[in-house]
mmCIF file of C-alpha atoms in Angstrom:
data_model
loop_
_atom_site.group_PDB
_atom_site.id
_atom_site.type_symbol
_atom_site.label_atom_id
_atom_site.label_comp_id
_atom_site.label_asym_id
_atom_site.label_seq_id
_atom_site.Cartn_x
_atom_site.Cartn_y
_atom_site.Cartn_z
ATOM 1 C CA MET A 42 -39.682 -96.668 -21.532
ATOM 2 C CA SER A 43 -38.555 -100.178 -20.778
ATOM 3 C CA ARG A 44 -35.106 -101.271 -20.538
ATOM 4 C CA ARG A 45 -33.078 -104.816 -19.959
ATOM 5 C CA PRO A 46 -32.083 -105.495 -16.348
ATOM 6 C CA THR A 47 -28.533 -104.957 -15.326
ATOM 7 C CA SER A 48 -28.517 -108.265 -14.143
ATOM 8 C CA PRO A 49 -31.076 -111.341 -14.676
ATOM 9 C CA ASN A 50 -31.930 -110.966 -11.475
ATOM 10 C CA GLY A 51 -32.535 -107.525 -11.725
ATOM 11 C CA VAL A 52 -35.464 -104.724 -12.229
ATOM 12 C CA ARG A 53 -36.781 -103.261 -15.465
ATOM 13 C CA VAL A 54 -38.548 -100.008 -14.725
ATOM 14 C CA ASN A 55 -41.030 -98.043 -16.917
ATOM 15 C CA ARG A 56 -39.977 -94.633 -16.862
ATOM 16 C CA ARG A 57 -41.610 -90.971 -16.360
ATOM 17 C CA PRO A 58 -41.261 -88.302 -15.267
ATOM 18 C CA TYR A 59 -40.524 -88.497 -11.710
ATOM 19 C CA VAL A 60 -40.189 -86.795 -8.158
ATOM 20 C CA HIS A 61 -36.636 -86.661 -6.482
ATOM 21 C CA VAL A 62 -36.914 -88.241 -3.158
ATOM 22 C CA ASP A 63 -33.521 -88.995 -0.836
ATOM 23 C CA SER A 64 -32.591 -92.458 -0.941
ATOM 24 C CA ALA A 65 -32.051 -92.276 3.414
ATOM 25 C CA THR A 66 -35.222 -90.972 2.839
ATOM 26 C CA VAL A 67 -37.037 -93.879 1.268
ATOM 27 C CA ARG A 68 -35.036 -96.377 3.884
ATOM 28 C CA ASP A 69 -36.221 -94.336 6.714
ATOM 29 C CA THR A 70 -37.832 -96.904 9.065
ATOM 30 C CA ARG A 71 -38.891 -94.461 11.560
ATOM 31 C CA ILE A 72 -41.623 -93.583 9.238
ATOM 32 C CA SER A 73 -44.550 -95.679 7.955
ATOM 33 C CA TYR A 74 -44.809 -96.497 4.472
ATOM 34 C CA LYS A 75 -48.282 -94.728 4.405
ATOM 35 C CA ALA A 76 -46.320 -91.710 5.530
ATOM 36 C CA LEU A 77 -43.948 -92.180 2.627
ATOM 37 C CA GLY A 78 -46.872 -92.086 0.420
ATOM 38 C CA LEU A 79 -47.920 -89.078 1.391
ATOM 39 C CA LEU A 80 -44.565 -87.202 1.548
ATOM 40 C CA THR A 81 -43.988 -88.196 -1.726
ATOM 41 C CA TYR A 82 -47.334 -87.216 -3.103
ATOM 42 C CA ILE A 83 -46.682 -83.453 -1.605
ATOM 43 C CA LEU A 84 -43.366 -83.217 -3.187
ATOM 44 C CA ASP A 85 -45.125 -84.206 -6.308
ATOM 45 C CA GLN A 86 -46.683 -80.968 -6.019
ATOM 46 C CA SER A 87 -46.020 -77.500 -7.434
ATOM 47 C CA GLU A 88 -44.813 -74.995 -4.935
ATOM 48 C CA ASN A 89 -48.106 -73.093 -5.437
ATOM 49 C CA TRP A 90 -50.331 -75.925 -4.692
ATOM 50 C CA GLN A 91 -51.581 -75.471 -0.966
ATOM 51 C CA VAL A 92 -51.780 -78.418 0.845
ATOM 52 C CA ARG A 93 -55.269 -79.839 2.870
ATOM 53 C CA SER A 94 -56.298 -82.992 4.385
ATOM 54 C CA GLU A 95 -59.317 -82.932 3.025
ATOM 55 C CA GLN A 96 -58.229 -82.777 -0.049
ATOM 56 C CA LEU A 97 -55.469 -85.551 0.167
ATOM 57 C CA SER A 98 -58.321 -87.873 1.824
ATOM 58 C CA ARG A 99 -60.443 -87.843 -0.960
ATOM 59 C CA GLY A 100 -60.800 -90.228 -4.302
ATOM 60 C CA GLU A 101 -60.849 -93.499 -4.092
ATOM 61 C CA GLY A 102 -57.980 -95.544 -2.510
ATOM 62 C CA ARG A 103 -57.734 -93.108 -0.086
ATOM 63 C CA GLU A 104 -57.720 -93.484 3.513
ATOM 64 C CA GLY A 105 -59.458 -90.998 4.910
ATOM 65 C CA ARG A 106 -58.749 -87.782 6.604
ATOM 66 C CA ASP A 107 -57.843 -88.962 10.128
ATOM 67 C CA ALA A 108 -55.305 -91.534 8.461
ATOM 68 C CA VAL A 109 -53.998 -88.433 5.955
ATOM 69 C CA ARG A 110 -53.664 -86.227 9.889
ATOM 70 C CA LYS A 111 -51.799 -89.223 11.379
ATOM 71 C CA ALA A 112 -49.601 -89.319 8.570
ATOM 72 C CA GLN A 113 -48.666 -85.550 8.455
ATOM 73 C CA HIS A 114 -48.045 -86.072 12.163
ATOM 74 C CA GLU A 115 -45.737 -88.742 11.917
ATOM 75 C CA LEU A 116 -43.622 -86.642 9.510
ATOM 76 C CA ALA A 117 -43.618 -83.794 11.085
ATOM 77 C CA LYS A 118 -42.269 -85.720 14.128
ATOM 78 C CA HIS A 119 -38.921 -86.907 11.975
ATOM 79 C CA GLY A 120 -38.984 -83.379 10.779
ATOM 80 C CA TYR A 121 -39.832 -84.146 6.979
ATOM 81 C CA TYR A 122 -43.262 -81.572 7.632
ATOM 82 C CA ARG A 123 -45.214 -78.766 9.000
ATOM 83 C CA LEU A 124 -47.554 -76.070 8.792
ATOM 84 C CA GLU A 125 -46.117 -72.461 9.039
ATOM 85 C CA ARG A 126 -48.017 -69.574 10.380
ATOM 86 C CA ARG A 127 -46.109 -66.839 8.502
ATOM 87 C CA ARG A 128 -46.286 -63.072 9.215
ATOM 88 C CA PHE A 129 -44.917 -61.194 6.828
ATOM 89 C CA LEU A 130 -43.405 -57.714 7.324
ATOM 90 C CA ASN A 131 -45.950 -55.954 5.964
ATOM 91 C CA GLY A 132 -48.100 -57.233 8.514
ATOM 92 C CA GLN A 133 -50.192 -59.671 6.634
ATOM 93 C CA CYS A 134 -49.853 -63.045 7.847
ATOM 94 C CA ALA A 135 -51.090 -66.560 5.845
ATOM 95 C CA MET A 136 -50.728 -70.434 6.790
ATOM 96 C CA GLY A 137 -48.309 -72.499 4.448
ATOM 97 C CA THR A 138 -46.879 -75.972 4.245
ATOM 98 C CA ALA A 139 -43.268 -76.938 4.586
ATOM 99 C CA VAL A 140 -41.445 -80.200 3.563
ATOM 100 C CA SER A 141 -38.356 -81.454 3.148
ATOM 101 C CA GLU A 142 -36.834 -84.463 0.750
ATOM 102 C CA TYR A 143 -34.979 -85.545 4.127
ATOM 103 C CA PRO A 144 -35.328 -84.679 7.855
ATOM 104 C CA VAL A 145 -34.457 -81.432 9.153
ATOM 105 C CA GLN A 146 -33.501 -82.085 12.914
ATOM 106 C CA GLN A 147 -34.341 -78.363 13.426
ATOM 107 C CA TRP A 148 -38.369 -79.328 12.339
ATOM 108 C CA ALA A 149 -38.685 -82.681 14.728
ATOM 109 C CA ASP A 150 -37.281 -80.211 17.950
ATOM 110 C CA ASP A 151 -39.702 -77.634 17.180
ATOM 111 C CA TYR A 152 -43.008 -79.997 16.886
ATOM 112 C CA GLU A 153 -41.679 -81.169 20.266
ATOM 113 C CA GLU A 154 -40.976 -77.602 21.115
ATOM 114 C CA PHE A 155 -45.020 -76.745 20.540
ATOM 115 C CA GLY A 156 -46.498 -79.496 22.374
ATOM 116 C CA GLN A 157 -46.348 -81.865 19.060
ATOM 117 C CA ASN A 158 -48.548 -78.994 17.241
ATOM 118 C CA LEU A 159 -47.858 -78.655 13.659
ATOM 119 C CA ASN A 160 -48.572 -75.142 13.319
ATOM 120 C CA ILE A 161 -45.582 -73.335 13.985
ATOM 121 C CA PRO A 162 -45.644 -69.217 13.849
ATOM 122 C CA VAL A 163 -42.420 -68.019 11.303
ATOM 123 C CA VAL A 164 -41.689 -63.951 10.928
ATOM 124 C CA GLU A 165 -40.338 -62.857 7.628
ATOM 125 C CA GLN A 166 -36.866 -60.967 8.141
ATOM 126 C CA GLU A 167 -35.075 -58.373 5.911
ATOM 127 C CA ASP A 168 -33.033 -60.422 3.919
ATOM 128 C CA GLY A 169 -36.923 -62.336 2.684
ATOM 129 C CA SER A 170 -35.750 -65.563 5.450
ATOM 130 C CA PHE A 171 -38.003 -66.326 7.907
ATOM 131 C CA LEU A 172 -37.056 -67.274 11.769
ATOM 132 C CA VAL A 173 -39.443 -69.488 13.959
ATOM 133 C CA LYS A 174 -40.688 -67.205 16.792
ATOM 134 C CA TYR A 175 -41.232 -68.947 20.322
ATOM 135 C CA LYS A 176 -43.451 -69.202 23.122
ATOM 136 C CA ASP A 177 -40.691 -67.216 25.380
ATOM 137 C CA GLY A 178 -40.132 -64.166 22.435
ATOM 138 C CA ARG A 179 -37.094 -65.536 21.367
ATOM 139 C CA MET A 180 -36.498 -65.973 17.446
ATOM 140 C CA GLY A 181 -34.801 -69.630 16.277
ATOM 141 C CA SER A 182 -33.872 -70.662 12.685
ATOM 142 C CA ASP A 183 -36.550 -72.341 10.690
ATOM 143 C CA GLY A 184 -34.316 -75.524 9.658
ATOM 144 C CA PHE A 185 -34.146 -74.226 6.201
ATOM 145 C CA ALA A 186 -30.896 -74.372 3.515
ATOM 146 C CA PRO A 187 -29.960 -71.306 2.435
ATOM 147 C CA ASP A 188 -31.647 -70.323 -0.957
ATOM 148 C CA VAL A 189 -29.012 -71.321 -3.548
ATOM 149 C CA ASP A 190 -31.310 -69.584 -6.717
ATOM 150 C CA ALA A 191 -31.719 -66.426 -4.692
ATOM 151 C CA PRO A 192 -30.375 -63.332 -6.755
ATOM 152 C CA PRO A 193 -26.692 -62.418 -5.732
ATOM 153 C CA ALA A 194 -26.298 -60.186 -3.063
ATOM 154 C CA ASP A 195 -25.365 -56.588 -3.333
ATOM 155 C CA GLU A 196 -22.180 -55.533 -3.424
ATOM 156 C CA GLU A 197 -21.980 -54.035 0.209
ATOM 157 C CA ASP A 198 -22.908 -57.581 1.396
ATOM 158 C CA ALA A 199 -19.625 -58.959 -0.668
ATOM 159 C CA PRO A 200 -16.841 -60.179 2.378
ATOM 160 C CA ALA A 201 -14.696 -57.811 2.928
ATOM 161 C CA PRO A 202 -10.794 -58.878 2.675
ATOM 162 C CA PRO A 203 -9.739 -61.315 5.785
ATOM 163 C CA ASP A 204 -7.660 -59.630 7.703
ATOM 164 C CA GLU A 205 -7.362 -62.333 10.379
ATOM 165 C CA THR A 206 -5.706 -65.739 9.610
ATOM 166 C CA GLU A 207 -5.830 -67.020 13.667
ATOM 167 C CA ALA A 208 -8.842 -69.355 14.680
ATOM 168 C CA PRO A 209 -10.912 -68.045 17.980
ATOM 169 C CA ALA A 210 -9.453 -68.321 20.756
ATOM 170 C CA ALA A 211 -10.449 -71.562 22.772
ATOM 171 C CA GLU A 212 -11.894 -69.858 25.505
ATOM 172 C CA GLU A 213 -14.686 -67.495 24.559
ATOM 173 C CA LYS A 214 -17.163 -65.776 26.459
ATOM 174 C CA THR A 215 -20.703 -66.805 24.963
ATOM 175 C CA ALA A 216 -23.944 -64.080 24.049
ATOM 176 C CA THR A 217 -25.764 -64.954 27.689
ATOM 177 C CA GLU A 218 -22.420 -64.015 29.057
ATOM 178 C CA LEU A 219 -21.835 -60.942 27.535
ATOM 179 C CA LYS A 220 -25.393 -59.873 27.940
ATOM 180 C CA ALA A 221 -25.184 -60.269 31.708
ATOM 181 C CA GLU A 222 -22.348 -58.361 32.171
ATOM 182 C CA ARG A 223 -23.434 -55.486 30.302
ATOM 183 C CA ALA A 224 -26.815 -55.900 32.088
ATOM 184 C CA ALA A 225 -24.656 -55.597 35.615
ATOM 185 C CA ALA A 226 -22.639 -52.761 34.126
ATOM 186 C CA ALA A 227 -25.855 -50.760 33.374
ATOM 187 C CA ARG A 228 -27.333 -51.418 36.874
ATOM 188 C CA ASP A 229 -24.145 -49.959 38.144
ATOM 189 C CA ALA A 230 -24.467 -47.001 35.986
ATOM 190 C CA ALA A 231 -28.192 -46.123 36.932
ATOM 191 C CA ALA A 232 -27.142 -46.967 40.559
ATOM 192 C CA ALA A 233 -24.870 -44.238 40.317
ATOM 193 C CA LYS A 234 -26.637 -41.688 38.254
ATOM 194 C CA LYS A 235 -29.582 -42.217 41.236
ATOM 195 C CA ALA A 236 -27.604 -41.703 44.224
ATOM 196 C CA LYS A 237 -25.763 -38.393 42.359
ATOM 197 C CA ALA A 238 -29.887 -37.407 41.413
ATOM 198 C CA ALA A 239 -30.116 -37.570 45.403
ATOM 199 C CA ALA A 240 -26.910 -35.771 46.553
ATOM 200 C CA THR A 241 -27.863 -32.890 44.440
ATOM 201 C CA PRO A 242 -30.557 -29.891 46.030
ATOM 202 C CA ASP A 243 -33.504 -29.354 44.195
ATOM 203 C CA THR A 244 -35.833 -26.692 44.881
ATOM 204 C CA GLU A 245 -38.817 -27.698 42.914
ATOM 205 C CA THR A 246 -38.490 -31.898 44.103
ATOM 206 C CA PRO A 247 -37.898 -33.047 47.268
ATOM 207 C CA THR A 248 -35.282 -35.527 47.755
ATOM 208 C CA ALA A 249 -35.803 -38.769 48.107
ATOM 209 C CA PRO A 250 -35.327 -40.406 51.443
ATOM 210 C CA GLN A 251 -32.500 -42.544 51.610
ATOM 211 C CA GLN A 252 -32.901 -46.239 52.295
ATOM 212 C CA PRO A 253 -31.119 -47.944 55.267
ATOM 213 C CA ALA A 254 -28.984 -50.940 54.075
ATOM 214 C CA GLY A 255 -30.688 -54.062 53.880
ATOM 215 C CA LYS A 256 -33.876 -52.955 52.321
ATOM 216 C CA PRO A 257 -35.517 -54.937 49.576
ATOM 217 C CA ALA A 258 -34.702 -53.754 46.006
ATOM 218 C CA ALA A 259 -38.712 -53.136 45.848
ATOM 219 C CA ALA A 260 -38.475 -50.505 48.395
ATOM 220 C CA GLU A 261 -36.011 -48.835 46.745
ATOM 221 C CA GLN A 262 -38.533 -48.813 43.712
ATOM 222 C CA GLN A 263 -41.443 -47.463 45.411
ATOM 223 C CA ALA A 264 -38.999 -44.635 46.995
ATOM 224 C CA ALA A 265 -37.103 -44.100 43.852
ATOM 225 C CA PRO A 266 -38.216 -40.857 42.024
ATOM 226 C CA PRO A 267 -40.026 -41.001 38.586
ATOM 227 C CA GLY A 268 -37.389 -40.204 36.541
ATOM 228 C CA THR A 269 -35.724 -43.501 37.421
ATOM 229 C CA LYS A 270 -37.865 -45.352 35.703
ATOM 230 C CA ALA A 271 -37.253 -44.085 31.859
ATOM 231 C CA ALA A 272 -33.496 -44.100 32.992
ATOM 232 C CA GLU A 273 -34.017 -47.454 33.861
ATOM 233 C CA LYS A 274 -35.516 -48.267 29.913
ATOM 234 C CA ALA A 275 -32.820 -46.471 28.724
ATOM 235 C CA ALA A 276 -30.243 -48.398 30.329
ATOM 236 C CA ALA A 277 -32.434 -51.985 29.273
ATOM 237 C CA ALA A 278 -32.360 -50.578 25.671
ATOM 238 C CA GLU A 279 -28.684 -50.305 25.630
ATOM 239 C CA GLU A 280 -27.522 -53.118 27.187
ATOM 240 C CA LYS A 281 -29.892 -54.895 24.564
ATOM 241 C CA ALA A 282 -28.357 -52.941 21.874
ATOM 242 C CA ALA A 283 -24.742 -53.949 23.327
ATOM 243 C CA ALA A 284 -25.589 -57.582 23.417
ATOM 244 C CA LYS A 285 -26.752 -57.390 19.892
ATOM 245 C CA LYS A 286 -23.300 -55.891 18.946
ATOM 246 C CA ALA A 287 -21.524 -58.027 20.872
ATOM 247 C CA LEU A 288 -23.357 -60.606 18.653
ATOM 248 C CA ASP A 289 -22.413 -59.524 15.704
ATOM 249 C CA ASP A 290 -18.857 -58.528 15.998
ATOM 250 C CA ALA A 291 -18.462 -62.212 16.922
ATOM 251 C CA ALA A 292 -20.440 -64.006 14.004
ATOM 252 C CA GLU A 293 -18.272 -61.530 11.736
ATOM 253 C CA GLU A 294 -15.019 -62.145 13.557
ATOM 254 C CA VAL A 295 -15.880 -66.463 13.428
ATOM 255 C CA ALA A 296 -16.797 -65.765 9.788
ATOM 256 C CA LYS A 297 -13.448 -63.923 8.269
ATOM 257 C CA TRP A 298 -11.499 -66.439 9.359
ATOM 258 C CA TRP A 299 -13.404 -69.042 8.047
ATOM 259 C CA TRP A 300 -13.435 -66.893 4.268
ATOM 260 C CA ALA A 301 -9.704 -67.073 4.801
ATOM 261 C CA ASP A 302 -9.167 -70.048 5.866
ATOM 262 C CA ALA A 303 -11.504 -72.023 3.717
ATOM 263 C CA GLU A 304 -10.425 -70.393 0.678
ATOM 264 C CA GLU A 305 -6.808 -71.448 1.483
ATOM 265 C CA HIS A 306 -7.581 -75.015 1.633
ATOM 266 C CA LEU A 307 -10.679 -75.265 -0.509
ATOM 267 C CA GLY A 308 -10.021 -73.190 -3.004
ATOM 268 C CA LYS A 309 -11.610 -70.154 -4.338
ATOM 269 C CA TYR A 310 -15.268 -69.720 -3.680
ATOM 270 C CA VAL A 311 -16.871 -69.394 -6.706
ATOM 271 C CA GLY A 312 -20.492 -69.493 -5.553
ATOM 272 C CA SER A 313 -22.933 -66.289 -5.642
ATOM 273 C CA LYS A 314 -22.021 -62.885 -3.131
ATOM 274 C CA GLY A 315 -24.472 -63.886 -0.543
ATOM 275 C CA GLY A 316 -22.344 -66.931 0.498
ATOM 276 C CA TYR A 317 -20.571 -64.773 2.828
ATOM 277 C CA VAL A 318 -23.609 -63.020 4.337
ATOM 278 C CA ALA A 319 -25.351 -66.473 4.815
ATOM 279 C CA VAL A 320 -22.631 -68.217 7.034
ATOM 280 C CA ARG A 321 -21.926 -65.045 8.909
ATOM 281 C CA SER A 322 -25.710 -65.630 9.625
ATOM 282 C CA GLN A 323 -25.500 -69.178 10.090
ATOM 283 C CA ILE A 324 -22.793 -68.743 12.967
ATOM 284 C CA ARG A 325 -24.544 -65.907 14.419
ATOM 285 C CA SER A 326 -27.592 -68.012 15.168
ATOM 286 C CA ALA A 327 -25.248 -70.799 16.992
ATOM 287 C CA LEU A 328 -23.281 -68.370 19.134
ATOM 288 C CA ALA A 329 -26.848 -67.043 19.663
ATOM 289 C CA VAL A 330 -28.327 -70.374 21.758
ATOM 290 C CA GLY A 331 -24.929 -70.784 23.348
ATOM 291 C CA TYR A 332 -22.444 -72.180 20.979
ATOM 292 C CA ARG A 333 -18.995 -71.095 21.576
ATOM 293 C CA LYS A 334 -16.616 -69.381 18.970
ATOM 294 C CA ARG A 335 -14.572 -72.580 18.823
ATOM 295 C CA HIS A 336 -17.245 -74.508 18.206
ATOM 296 C CA CYS A 337 -18.377 -72.650 15.312
ATOM 297 C CA ALA A 338 -14.598 -72.727 13.854
ATOM 298 C CA ASP A 339 -14.205 -76.517 14.455
ATOM 299 C CA ALA A 340 -17.667 -77.038 12.962
ATOM 300 C CA LEU A 341 -17.014 -75.470 9.587
ATOM 301 C CA ARG A 342 -13.548 -77.165 9.171
ATOM 302 C CA HIS A 343 -15.613 -80.524 9.709
ATOM 303 C CA ALA A 344 -18.703 -79.463 7.178
ATOM 304 C CA ARG A 345 -15.534 -78.483 4.734
ATOM 305 C CA LYS A 346 -18.125 -76.308 2.695
ATOM 306 C CA HIS A 347 -17.313 -72.794 2.028
ATOM 307 C CA TRP A 348 -21.265 -72.550 2.826
ATOM 308 C CA PRO A 349 -23.040 -75.372 4.289
ATOM 309 C CA SER A 350 -26.859 -76.042 4.008
ATOM 310 C CA ALA A 351 -28.440 -75.843 7.234
ATOM 311 C CA GLN A 352 -28.848 -79.984 7.852
ATOM 312 C CA GLN A 353 -24.465 -80.010 7.467
ATOM 313 C CA TRP A 354 -24.217 -77.004 9.916
ATOM 314 C CA GLN A 355 -26.803 -78.486 12.691
ATOM 315 C CA ASP A 356 -25.001 -82.292 12.084
ATOM 316 C CA SER A 357 -21.487 -80.580 12.058
ATOM 317 C CA LEU A 358 -22.039 -78.760 15.384
ATOM 318 C CA GLY A 359 -23.660 -81.476 17.082
ATOM 319 C CA PHE A 360 -20.379 -83.579 15.886
ATOM 320 C CA VAL A 361 -17.687 -81.166 17.357
ATOM 321 C CA THR A 362 -19.862 -80.188 20.449
ATOM 322 C CA LYS A 363 -21.367 -84.012 21.581
ATOM 323 C CA GLY A 364 -19.925 -86.390 19.391
ATOM 324 C CA ILE A 365 -22.965 -87.348 17.444
ATOM 325 C CA VAL A 366 -21.768 -89.071 14.037
ATOM 326 C CA PRO A 367 -24.455 -88.349 11.202
ATOM 327 C CA LYS A 368 -26.177 -91.745 10.191
ATOM 328 C CA ALA A 369 -25.868 -91.522 6.266
ATOM 329 C CA PRO A 370 -26.742 -87.954 5.952
ATOM 330 C CA TYR A 371 -26.750 -87.636 2.460
ATOM 331 C CA GLY A 372 -26.101 -90.658 -0.239
ATOM 332 C CA ARG A 373 -27.231 -93.790 -0.849
ATOM 333 C CA ILE A 374 -26.847 -96.813 1.882
ATOM 334 C CA ALA A 375 -25.541 -100.086 0.475
ATOM 335 C CA TYR A 376 -27.537 -102.549 -0.751
ATOM 336 C CA SER A 377 -27.610 -106.030 -0.490
ATOM 337 C CA ASP A 378 -29.984 -108.921 -1.434
ATOM 338 C CA GLU A 379 -29.652 -110.840 1.389
ATOM 339 C CA ALA A 380 -29.641 -108.355 3.914
ATOM 340 C CA THR A 381 -33.388 -107.668 2.245
ATOM 341 C CA TRP A 382 -34.517 -110.639 1.068
ATOM 342 C CA GLY A 383 -32.416 -113.381 3.073
ATOM 343 C CA PRO A 384 -30.312 -116.115 1.304
ATOM 344 C CA GLY A 385 -30.334 -117.459 -1.937
ATOM 345 C CA GLN A 386 -32.135 -115.397 -3.886
ATOM 346 C CA ASN A 387 -29.071 -114.954 -6.688
ATOM 347 C CA VAL A 388 -29.911 -116.796 -9.626
ATOM 348 C CA PRO A 389 -28.468 -120.443 -9.546
ATOM 349 C CA GLY A 390 -25.222 -120.576 -11.385
ATOM 350 C CA GLU A 391 -24.564 -116.551 -10.884
ATOM 351 C CA PRO A 392 -21.965 -115.330 -8.503
ATOM 352 C CA LYS A 393 -23.522 -113.711 -5.724
ATOM 353 C CA SER A 394 -23.685 -109.867 -5.484
ATOM 354 C CA SER A 395 -25.081 -106.843 -3.967
ATOM 355 C CA THR A 396 -25.096 -103.070 -4.621
ATOM 356 C CA PRO A 397 -21.367 -101.426 -4.128
ATOM 357 C CA SER A 398 -21.354 -98.815 -1.521
ATOM 358 C CA ASP A 399 -21.759 -95.413 -3.266
ATOM 359 C CA THR A 400 -19.480 -92.722 -2.130
ATOM 360 C CA VAL A 401 -20.218 -89.731 -0.445
ATOM 361 C CA ASP A 402 -23.090 -87.845 -2.245
ATOM 362 C CA ASP A 403 -22.158 -83.764 -1.790
ATOM 363 C CA VAL A 404 -25.442 -83.065 -3.694
ATOM 364 C CA VAL A 405 -27.530 -81.126 -1.056
ATOM 365 C CA PHE A 406 -31.477 -81.637 -1.780
ATOM 366 C CA GLY A 407 -33.490 -78.526 -1.929
ATOM 367 C CA ILE A 408 -36.980 -78.190 -0.368
ATOM 368 C CA ILE A 409 -39.647 -77.545 -1.131
ATOM 369 C CA THR A 410 -42.260 -75.205 -0.355
#
């Protein structure tokens, strides 16, 4: 279908079914036209289409496999694309592709974290989401926005009536600090238990000789009775469970406060019942990597969303902690004929004009996998 241009020097467009690409992505000068074309082609495929560099390089007018691989790495470097080694709850594994209409900073960070490798290991969680498994064993966010098309959560997952209206205190201990305190307490308990066992006479097992003061910890472990290792393992398990509970409690505290604060200032939430659970999960992930409850509270107020997307959440955390202002994170970038093509491009006799700046677009673009 053709149409008349809106101005004498405007563009006439033949329109057919199209693939949606964020305007900020089209104008991202960090990626080449070749990489942008590859991204657009992949976004135009169905979700069950398997991406293969050999297939992408076939056909007339294609650049070849090496050029395609180079473009894939270029997109991965800036957070548009990556391969995933997916491990599912049933133990099965599969390779898949993740692609985004807009740059995901978490993907760009993971690309560098794994040595500029396209393959990123992810593990399925109980709720159907995935977490990235890093080389040191820790688990982190996969950078995906919450699935707005997912079926509503069960009634028990609905948010409890908020009973806290005050924001979390500014000086709160991080999950790492809490873990260190729990570890120290567990070590003290294990030492007290060992001392009590050594002081109690045992006719079957000789009491281990008391180590002189100043002996290294390794010598104490060698002289300790066999039951000590089991006690230490139990203490470590208790410490891990305590750290997890502390993290869950902190996330629940911030989530309850935000749900009440958001309904007071933004109105009643009308999305799916899983919204509260998703926000709580986002907060927990932030606390797990060292953000404080105060940071999370400020970031939620800055995002001004009951349930911010993954990109909005990351941008808001960066803003409140490091003062990073996202560069046109959503919406269109103002267009100017003179800025793009130079002066003198208007039709003679017509007043100079440029496309007015769009207002901020609150639409959250989905991610095609």
